[in-house]
Coordinates of C-alpha atoms in Angstrom, one line a residue:
M824 CA 4.8 9.2 19.1
V825 CA 5.9 6.3 18.6
Y826 CA 4.0 3.4 17.6
K827 CA 5.4 0.5 19.2
Y828 CA 4.1 -2.4 18.6
P829 CA 2.8 -5.2 20.9
M830 CA 4.1 -8.6 18.7
Q831 CA 7.0 -7.4 17.5
K832 CA 8.6 -10.0 19.3
I833 CA 6.9 -12.7 17.3
V834 CA 7.3 -10.4 13.9
D835 CA 11.2 -10.9 14.5
Y836 CA 11.0 -14.9 15.9
K837 CA 9.5 -15.4 12.0
N838 CA 11.9 -13.0 10.6
N839 CA 14.5 -15.3 12.2
L840 CA 12.6 -18.4 10.8
K841 CA 12.8 -16.8 7.2
I842 CA 16.9 -15.9 7.6
Q843 CA 17.4 -19.1 8.5
A844 CA 15.4 -21.0 6.2
E845 CA 17.3 -19.3 3.7
W846 CA 20.6 -20.3 5.9
K847 CA 19.3 -24.0 4.7
L848 CA 18.7 -23.0 0.9
T849 CA 22.2 -21.9 0.4
E850 CA 23.8 -25.1 1.5
A851 CA 21.1 -27.5 0.2
M852 CA 21.7 -25.7 -3.3
S853 CA 25.9 -25.7 -2.1
Q854 CA 25.9 -29.3 -1.6
L855 CA 23.5 -30.4 -4.9
N856 CA 26.2 -27.8 -6.4
S857 CA 29.4 -29.8 -5.0
E858 CA 27.4 -34.0 -5.7
N859 CA 27.4 -32.2 -9.5
E860 CA 30.9 -31.5 -8.9
K861 CA 31.7 -35.1 -7.6
L862 CA 29.3 -36.9 -9.9
S863 CA 31.2 -35.1 -13.2
K864 CA 34.5 -35.6 -12.0
L865 CA 33.2 -39.2 -12.2
Q866 CA 32.3 -39.1 -15.1
S867 CA 35.5 -38.1 -16.7
Q868 CA 38.0 -40.2 -14.8
K869 CA 35.2 -43.1 -16.1
N870 CA 35.5 -41.6 -20.1
N871 CA 39.4 -41.2 -19.6
Q872 CA 39.3 -44.7 -18.4
Y873 CA 37.6 -45.8 -21.3
Q874 CA 39.5 -44.2 -23.6
E875 CA 42.9 -45.6 -21.8
L876 CA 41.1 -49.7 -22.5
F877 CA 40.4 -48.3 -26.1
S878 CA 44.2 -47.4 -26.9
T879 CA 45.0 -50.5 -24.9
F880 CA 44.2 -52.3 -28.3
K881 CA 46.0 -51.6 -30.7
D882 CA 49.5 -51.9 -27.8
K883 CA 50.3 -55.6 -26.7
T884 CA 48.6 -55.3 -23.3
S885 CA 48.2 -58.2 -20.9
I886 CA 45.4 -60.1 -20.2
S887 CA 46.1 -58.7 -15.9
D888 CA 46.0 -55.0 -17.2
L889 CA 42.7 -55.2 -18.9
Q890 CA 41.4 -56.5 -16.2
N891 CA 42.6 -54.0 -13.8
M892 CA 41.3 -51.4 -16.1
S893 CA 38.4 -53.5 -16.3
S894 CA 37.7 -53.3 -12.6
Y895 CA 38.2 -49.7 -12.2
I896 CA 35.4 -49.0 -14.4
L897 CA 33.3 -51.2 -12.5
Y898 CA 34.6 -49.1 -9.9
L899 CA 34.0 -46.4 -11.5
N900 CA 30.5 -47.0 -12.3
H901 CA 29.5 -48.2 -8.8
H902 CA 30.6 -44.9 -7.6
I903 CA 28.6 -42.7 -10.7
Q904 CA 25.1 -45.2 -8.9
K905 CA 26.0 -44.0 -5.6
Q906 CA 27.0 -40.1 -6.3
H907 CA 23.3 -39.8 -8.4
E908 CA 21.6 -41.6 -5.7
G909 CA 23.5 -38.5 -3.0
L910 CA 22.4 -36.4 -6.3
K911 CA 19.3 -36.9 -6.1
N912 CA 19.0 -36.6 -2.5
A913 CA 20.5 -33.4 -2.9
E914 CA 17.7 -32.2 -5.2
M915 CA 15.2 -33.1 -2.5
A916 CA 16.9 -31.0 0.3
V917 CA 16.5 -27.8 -2.3
T918 CA 13.5 -28.5 -2.9
N919 CA 12.2 -29.2 1.1
S920 CA 14.4 -26.1 1.7
K921 CA 12.4 -24.0 -1.1
D922 CA 8.9 -25.3 0.2
G923 CA 10.5 -24.6 3.9
L924 CA 11.0 -20.9 2.8
K925 CA 7.9 -20.0 1.4
K926 CA 6.3 -21.0 4.1
Q927 CA 8.0 -19.2 6.7
M928 CA 7.6 -16.6 4.2
I929 CA 4.5 -16.3 4.2
D930 CA 4.0 -16.9 8.0
E931 CA 6.8 -13.4 8.1
K932 CA 3.8 -12.1 5.3
V933 CA 1.2 -12.7 7.7
W934 CA 2.8 -11.0 10.8
V935 CA 4.3 -7.8 8.9
N936 CA 0.6 -7.6 7.4
A937 CA -0.6 -7.8 10.8
R938 CA 1.8 -5.4 11.9
E939 CA 0.8 -2.8 9.1
K940 CA -2.6 -3.1 10.2
S941 CA -2.4 -2.4 13.7
Y942 CA 0.1 0.6 12.7
T943 CA -2.6 2.1 10.4
A944 CA -5.6 1.3 12.8
H945 CA -3.6 3.6 15.7
M946 CA -2.6 6.3 13.0
E947 CA -6.2 6.1 12.5
K948 CA -6.9 6.9 16.4
T949 CA -4.1 8.5 16.7
L950 CA -5.4 11.4 14.4
K951 CA -9.3 11.0 15.4
K952 CA -7.7 12.1 18.9
E953 CA -5.7 15.2 17.8
T954 CA -9.2 16.2 15.5
M955 CA -11.2 16.2 18.8
E956 CA -8.8 18.1 20.5
L957 CA -8.2 20.6 18.0
D958 CA -12.0 20.9 18.0
E959 CA -12.1 21.4 21.7
I960 CA -10.1 24.2 21.3
A961 CA -11.5 25.8 18.1
I962 CA -14.8 25.8 19.9
R963 CA -13.5 27.0 23.6
V964 CA -12.2 29.9 21.3
Q965 CA -14.5 31.0 19.5
R966 CA -16.7 31.3 23.2

């Protein structure tokens, strides 16, 4: 006899919610990596600009070029600050996604355990019924 859990659709729904939470976590981690790469790129540009600025001190450079380089460094600093904020937001999204996934995993586990307990109870009931039927057959055969 095949056992059919009456609340299987709920178990499936909880599994789907867990899968969605895993996707959200993957997406959040991808965004975090992207933000880290952007920050790294900006810092690299800033370092290159500083190197270029320091190399101009050896050569004769106009004040307007120095001002342009300085302005560009300030621009990069501003974007680096914004990127740090974006990175912080991405880290929070990853943390929230991890918490959501943890919650969904616990919720799913509760329903899976309930299904397993129901199946175990069903099997015990079935075995008991079969034993009683076999005992009845044995009594009939002895008569």
